[in-house]
GROMACS .gro file of C-alpha atoms in nm:
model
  244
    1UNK     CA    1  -0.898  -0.734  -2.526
    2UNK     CA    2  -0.970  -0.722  -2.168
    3UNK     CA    3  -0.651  -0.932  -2.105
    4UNK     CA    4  -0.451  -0.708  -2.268
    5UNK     CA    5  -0.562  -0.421  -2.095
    6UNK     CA    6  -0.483  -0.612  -1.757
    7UNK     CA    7  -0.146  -0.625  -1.870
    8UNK     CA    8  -0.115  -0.282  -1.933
    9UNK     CA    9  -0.240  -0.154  -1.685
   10UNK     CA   10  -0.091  -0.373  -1.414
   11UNK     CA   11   0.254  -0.294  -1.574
   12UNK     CA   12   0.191   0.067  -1.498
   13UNK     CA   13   0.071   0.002  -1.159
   14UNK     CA   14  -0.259   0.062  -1.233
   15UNK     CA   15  -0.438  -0.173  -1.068
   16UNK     CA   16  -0.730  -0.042  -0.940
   17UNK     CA   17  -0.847   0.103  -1.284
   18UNK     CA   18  -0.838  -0.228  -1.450
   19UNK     CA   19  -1.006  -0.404  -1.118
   20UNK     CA   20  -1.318  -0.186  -1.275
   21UNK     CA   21  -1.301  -0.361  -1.590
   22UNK     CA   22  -1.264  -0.735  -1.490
   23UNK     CA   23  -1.435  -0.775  -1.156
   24UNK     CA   24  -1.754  -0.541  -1.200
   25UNK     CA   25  -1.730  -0.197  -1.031
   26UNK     CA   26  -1.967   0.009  -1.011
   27UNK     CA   27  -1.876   0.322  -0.819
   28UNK     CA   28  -1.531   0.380  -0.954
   29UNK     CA   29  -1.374   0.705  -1.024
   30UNK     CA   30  -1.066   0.938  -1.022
   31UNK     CA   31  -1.062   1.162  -0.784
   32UNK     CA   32  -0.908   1.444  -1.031
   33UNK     CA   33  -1.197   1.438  -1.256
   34UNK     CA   34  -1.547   1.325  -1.050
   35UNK     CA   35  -1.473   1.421  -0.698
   36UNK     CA   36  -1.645   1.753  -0.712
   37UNK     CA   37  -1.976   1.591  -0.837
   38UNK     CA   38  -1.958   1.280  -0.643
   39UNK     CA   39  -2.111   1.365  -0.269
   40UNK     CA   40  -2.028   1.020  -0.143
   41UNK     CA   41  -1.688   1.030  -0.156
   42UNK     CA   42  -1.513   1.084   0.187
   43UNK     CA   43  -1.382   1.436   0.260
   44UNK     CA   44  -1.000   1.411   0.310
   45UNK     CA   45  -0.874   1.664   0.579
   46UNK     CA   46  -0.526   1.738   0.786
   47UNK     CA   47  -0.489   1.868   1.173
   48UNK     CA   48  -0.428   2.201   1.207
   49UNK     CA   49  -0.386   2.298   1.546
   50UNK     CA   50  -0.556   1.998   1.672
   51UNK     CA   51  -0.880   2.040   1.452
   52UNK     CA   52  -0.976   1.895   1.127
   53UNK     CA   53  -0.894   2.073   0.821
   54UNK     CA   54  -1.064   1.957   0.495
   55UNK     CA   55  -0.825   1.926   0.218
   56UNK     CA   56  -0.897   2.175  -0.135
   57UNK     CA   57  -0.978   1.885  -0.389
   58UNK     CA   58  -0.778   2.107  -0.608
   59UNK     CA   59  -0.492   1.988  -0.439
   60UNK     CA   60  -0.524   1.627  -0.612
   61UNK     CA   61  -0.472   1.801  -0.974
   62UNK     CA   62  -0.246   1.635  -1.179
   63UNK     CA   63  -0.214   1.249  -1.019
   64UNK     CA   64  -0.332   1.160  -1.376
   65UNK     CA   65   0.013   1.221  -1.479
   66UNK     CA   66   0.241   1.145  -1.222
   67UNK     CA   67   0.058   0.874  -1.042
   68UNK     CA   68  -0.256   0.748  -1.220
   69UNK     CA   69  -0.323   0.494  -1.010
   70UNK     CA   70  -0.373   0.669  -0.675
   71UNK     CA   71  -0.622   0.871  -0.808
   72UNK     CA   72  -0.901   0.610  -0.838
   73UNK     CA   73  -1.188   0.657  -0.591
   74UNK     CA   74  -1.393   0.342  -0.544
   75UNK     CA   75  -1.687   0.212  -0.299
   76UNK     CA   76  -1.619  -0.075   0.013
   77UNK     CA   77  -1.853  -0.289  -0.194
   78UNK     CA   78  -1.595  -0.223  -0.534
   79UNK     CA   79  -1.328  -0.304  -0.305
   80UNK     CA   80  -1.452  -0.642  -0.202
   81UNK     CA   81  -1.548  -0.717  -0.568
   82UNK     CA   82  -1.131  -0.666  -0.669
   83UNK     CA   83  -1.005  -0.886  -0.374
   84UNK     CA   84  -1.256  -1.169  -0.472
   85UNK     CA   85  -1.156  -1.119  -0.790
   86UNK     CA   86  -0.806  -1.181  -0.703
   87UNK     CA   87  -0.885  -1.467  -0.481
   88UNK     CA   88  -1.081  -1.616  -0.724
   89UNK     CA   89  -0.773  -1.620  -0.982
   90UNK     CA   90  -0.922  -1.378  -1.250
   91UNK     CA   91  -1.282  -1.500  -1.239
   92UNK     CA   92  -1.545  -1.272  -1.191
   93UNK     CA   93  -1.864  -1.249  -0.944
   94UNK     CA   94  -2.035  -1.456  -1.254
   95UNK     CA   95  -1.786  -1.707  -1.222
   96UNK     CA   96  -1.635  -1.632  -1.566
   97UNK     CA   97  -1.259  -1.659  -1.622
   98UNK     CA   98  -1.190  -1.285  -1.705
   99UNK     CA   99  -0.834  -1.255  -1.685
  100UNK     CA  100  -0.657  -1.645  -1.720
  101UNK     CA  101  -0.481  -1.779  -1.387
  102UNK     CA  102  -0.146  -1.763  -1.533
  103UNK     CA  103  -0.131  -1.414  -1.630
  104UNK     CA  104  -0.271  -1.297  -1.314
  105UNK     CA  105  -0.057  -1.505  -1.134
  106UNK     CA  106   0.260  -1.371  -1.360
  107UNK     CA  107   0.199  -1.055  -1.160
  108UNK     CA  108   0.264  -1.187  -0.810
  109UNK     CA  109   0.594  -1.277  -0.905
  110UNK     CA  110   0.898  -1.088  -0.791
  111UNK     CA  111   1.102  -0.865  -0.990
  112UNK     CA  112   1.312  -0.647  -0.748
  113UNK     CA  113   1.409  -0.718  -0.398
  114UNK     CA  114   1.348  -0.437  -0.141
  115UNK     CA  115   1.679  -0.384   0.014
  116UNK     CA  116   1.542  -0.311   0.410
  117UNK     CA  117   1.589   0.062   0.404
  118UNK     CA  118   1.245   0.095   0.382
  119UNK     CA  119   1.205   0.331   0.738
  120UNK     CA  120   0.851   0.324   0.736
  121UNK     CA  121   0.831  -0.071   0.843
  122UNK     CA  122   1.121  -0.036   1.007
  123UNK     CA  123   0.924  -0.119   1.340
  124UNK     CA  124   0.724  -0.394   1.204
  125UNK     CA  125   0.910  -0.704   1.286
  126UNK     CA  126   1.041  -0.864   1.581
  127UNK     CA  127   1.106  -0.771   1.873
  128UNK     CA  128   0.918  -0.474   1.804
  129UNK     CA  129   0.612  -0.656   1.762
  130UNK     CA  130   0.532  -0.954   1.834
  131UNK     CA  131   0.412  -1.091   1.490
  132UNK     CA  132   0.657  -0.931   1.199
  133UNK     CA  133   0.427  -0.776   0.894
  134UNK     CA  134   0.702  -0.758   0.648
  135UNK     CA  135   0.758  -0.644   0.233
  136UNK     CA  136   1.083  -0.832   0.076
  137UNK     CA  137   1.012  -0.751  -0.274
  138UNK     CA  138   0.842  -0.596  -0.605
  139UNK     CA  139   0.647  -0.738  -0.809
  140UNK     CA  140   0.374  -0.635  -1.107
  141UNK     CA  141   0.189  -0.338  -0.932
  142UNK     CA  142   0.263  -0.563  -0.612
  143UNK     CA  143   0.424  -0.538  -0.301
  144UNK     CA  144   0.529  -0.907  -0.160
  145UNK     CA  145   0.552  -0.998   0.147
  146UNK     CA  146   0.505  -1.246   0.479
  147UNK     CA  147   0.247  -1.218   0.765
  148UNK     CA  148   0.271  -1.530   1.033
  149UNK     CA  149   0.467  -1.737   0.758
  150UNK     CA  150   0.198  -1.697   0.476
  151UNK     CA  151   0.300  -1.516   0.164
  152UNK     CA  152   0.103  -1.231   0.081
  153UNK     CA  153   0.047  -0.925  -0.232
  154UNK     CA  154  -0.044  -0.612  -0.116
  155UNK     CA  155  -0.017  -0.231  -0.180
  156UNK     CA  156  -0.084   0.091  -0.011
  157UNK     CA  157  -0.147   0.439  -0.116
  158UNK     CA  158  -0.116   0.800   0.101
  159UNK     CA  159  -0.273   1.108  -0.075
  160UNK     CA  160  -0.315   1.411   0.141
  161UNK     CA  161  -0.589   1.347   0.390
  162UNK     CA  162  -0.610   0.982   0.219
  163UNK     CA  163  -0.470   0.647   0.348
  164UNK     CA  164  -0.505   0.321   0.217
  165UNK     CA  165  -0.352  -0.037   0.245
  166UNK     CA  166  -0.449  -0.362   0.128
  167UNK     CA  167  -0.267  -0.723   0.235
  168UNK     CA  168  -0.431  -1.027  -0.007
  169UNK     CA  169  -0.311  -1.364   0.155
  170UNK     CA  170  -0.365  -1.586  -0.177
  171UNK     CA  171  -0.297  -1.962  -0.009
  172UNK     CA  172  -0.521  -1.848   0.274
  173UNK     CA  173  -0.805  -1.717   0.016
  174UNK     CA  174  -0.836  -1.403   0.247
  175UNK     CA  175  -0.785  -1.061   0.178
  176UNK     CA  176  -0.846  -0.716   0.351
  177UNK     CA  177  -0.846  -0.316   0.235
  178UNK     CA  178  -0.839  -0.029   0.493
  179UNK     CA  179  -0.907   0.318   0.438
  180UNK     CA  180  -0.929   0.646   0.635
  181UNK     CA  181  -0.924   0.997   0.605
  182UNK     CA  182  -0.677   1.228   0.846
  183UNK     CA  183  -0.307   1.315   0.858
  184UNK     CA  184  -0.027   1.112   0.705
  185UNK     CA  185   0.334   0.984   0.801
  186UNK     CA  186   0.445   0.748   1.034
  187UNK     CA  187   0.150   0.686   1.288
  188UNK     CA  188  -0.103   0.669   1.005
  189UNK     CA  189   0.114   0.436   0.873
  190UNK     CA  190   0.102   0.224   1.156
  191UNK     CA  191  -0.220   0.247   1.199
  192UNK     CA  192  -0.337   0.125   0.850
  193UNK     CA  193  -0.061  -0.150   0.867
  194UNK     CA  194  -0.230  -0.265   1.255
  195UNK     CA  195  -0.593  -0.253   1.118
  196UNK     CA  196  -0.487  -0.473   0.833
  197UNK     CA  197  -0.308  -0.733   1.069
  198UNK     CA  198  -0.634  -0.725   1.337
  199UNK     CA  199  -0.858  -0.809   1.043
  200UNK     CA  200  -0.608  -1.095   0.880
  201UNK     CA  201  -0.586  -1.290   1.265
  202UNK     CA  202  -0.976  -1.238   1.320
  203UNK     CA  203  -0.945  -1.424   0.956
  204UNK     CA  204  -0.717  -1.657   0.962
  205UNK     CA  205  -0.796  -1.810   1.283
  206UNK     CA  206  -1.033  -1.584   1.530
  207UNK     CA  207  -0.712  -1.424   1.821
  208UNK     CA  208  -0.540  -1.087   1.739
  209UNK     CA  209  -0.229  -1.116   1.933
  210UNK     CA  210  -0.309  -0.740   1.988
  211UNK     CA  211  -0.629  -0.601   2.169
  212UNK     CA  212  -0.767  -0.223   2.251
  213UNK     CA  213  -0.576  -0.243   2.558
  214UNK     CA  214  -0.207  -0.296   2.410
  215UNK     CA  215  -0.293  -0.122   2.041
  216UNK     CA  216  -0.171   0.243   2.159
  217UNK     CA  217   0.115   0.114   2.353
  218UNK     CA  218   0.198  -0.145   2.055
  219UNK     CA  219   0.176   0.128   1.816
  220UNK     CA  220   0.387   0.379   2.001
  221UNK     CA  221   0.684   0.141   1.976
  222UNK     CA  222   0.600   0.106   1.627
  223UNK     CA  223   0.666   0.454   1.560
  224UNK     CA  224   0.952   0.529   1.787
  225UNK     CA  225   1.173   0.286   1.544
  226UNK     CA  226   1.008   0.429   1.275
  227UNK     CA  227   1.141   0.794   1.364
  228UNK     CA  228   1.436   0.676   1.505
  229UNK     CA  229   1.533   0.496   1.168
  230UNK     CA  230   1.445   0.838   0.993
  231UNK     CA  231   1.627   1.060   1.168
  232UNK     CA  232   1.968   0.855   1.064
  233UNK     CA  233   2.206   1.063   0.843
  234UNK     CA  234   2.140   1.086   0.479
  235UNK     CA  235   2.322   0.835   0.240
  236UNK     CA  236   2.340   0.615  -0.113
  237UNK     CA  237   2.252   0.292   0.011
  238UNK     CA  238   2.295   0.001  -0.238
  239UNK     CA  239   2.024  -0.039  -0.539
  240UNK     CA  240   1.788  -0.312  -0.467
  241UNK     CA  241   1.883  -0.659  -0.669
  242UNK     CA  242   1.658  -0.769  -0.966
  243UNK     CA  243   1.516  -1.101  -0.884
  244UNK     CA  244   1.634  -1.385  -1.126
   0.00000   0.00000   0.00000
């Protein structure tokens, strides 16, 4: 049973929800439904003038229909549990196979190349940075890419006054989630995206190439292709390629 619901849910993107099933959560929730009553769950705001606005929870109704997935609300601790559980290849904090290796596995593949028009990591490779953080292609709930020659899964999400991303290196048996609360768009998006690749060097093998000195400055540049890609004229660009 709990296999099938893994491949259900993971077929509708809904990771996370299924994550509470098969690796233990405990603090799980959607923020449509138990936000109101739940006083641990981070206040999302917006600038408004300079000054932090919070955001109406209100404002979240209906992401059970269009977009169940980023609605779930879970703890750090939660989080941790789901990326072992990944790294661990469907096994649990018990050491039980929950979900088998293969069909977890199934969902890394790739099933739709990205086609580069993607303008918010348009400044994320060489020579804009020095290390390129990129995402080629789709896969089950997954988006694939490379980080210093290593494959990796990951996903983000960007609710008002929410960010998220999280970049699971599976050969490296290392994972990492971010999360903050404040405006969207481009510079958040950077900033998530940085975070992520800080924590995955201090990981992998102890030297950011980046440091609190060069971060703003490193960012900046980020963003300026970012915009720049953006502001480009509006047009059909070719539909990405099914893998086969």
């Amino acid at each position: 049973m709990r296999r099938e619901l893994w491949a259900v849910t993971r077929g509708t993107n809904s990771c996370a929800s299924t994550s509470s099933i098969a690796s233990g959560w405990r603090n799980a929730g959607f923020v449509h439904v138990d936000a109101k009553d739940n006083s641990r769950l981070a206040t999302p705001v917006h600038s408004y003038d300079g000054k932090p606005v919070p955001v109406p929870l209100d404002a979240y109704r209906g992401q059970e229909i269009i977009a169940a997935a980023s609605s779930v609300c879970a703890s750090a601790s939660d989080m941790a549990k789901w990326i072992s559980f990944i790294l661990n290849m469907g096994k649990n904090q018990n050491n039980e196979q929950v979900v088998a290796d293969d069909a977890l596995m199934s969902t890394f593949r790739s099933v739709q190349t990205r086609n580069g028009d993607d303008t918010r990591t348009a400044g994320f490779s060489q020579p804009t940075i020095q290390v390129s953080y990129t995402r080629d292609s789709n896969a089950l709930g997954w988006i694939k890419g490379h980080y210093r020659g290593y494959p990796f899964i990951s996903q983000d999400g960007s609710l008002p006054g929410y960010e998220t991303l999280t970049t699971i290196l599976p050969k490296r048996n290392v994972g990492v989630f971010t999360a903050f609360t404040g405006d969207g768009g481009a510079r958040a998006y950077a900033a998530k995206t940085l975070t992520n690749i800080f924590a995955l060097d201090l990981l992998l093998h102890g030297q950011p190439w980046f440091d609190a000195n060069s971060v703003c400055n490193t960012m900046d540049k980020m963003v300026d292709v970012t915009m720049a890609s953006e502001e480009r004229p509006s047009y059909v660009g070719r539909t990405s390629e099914a893998v086969r």
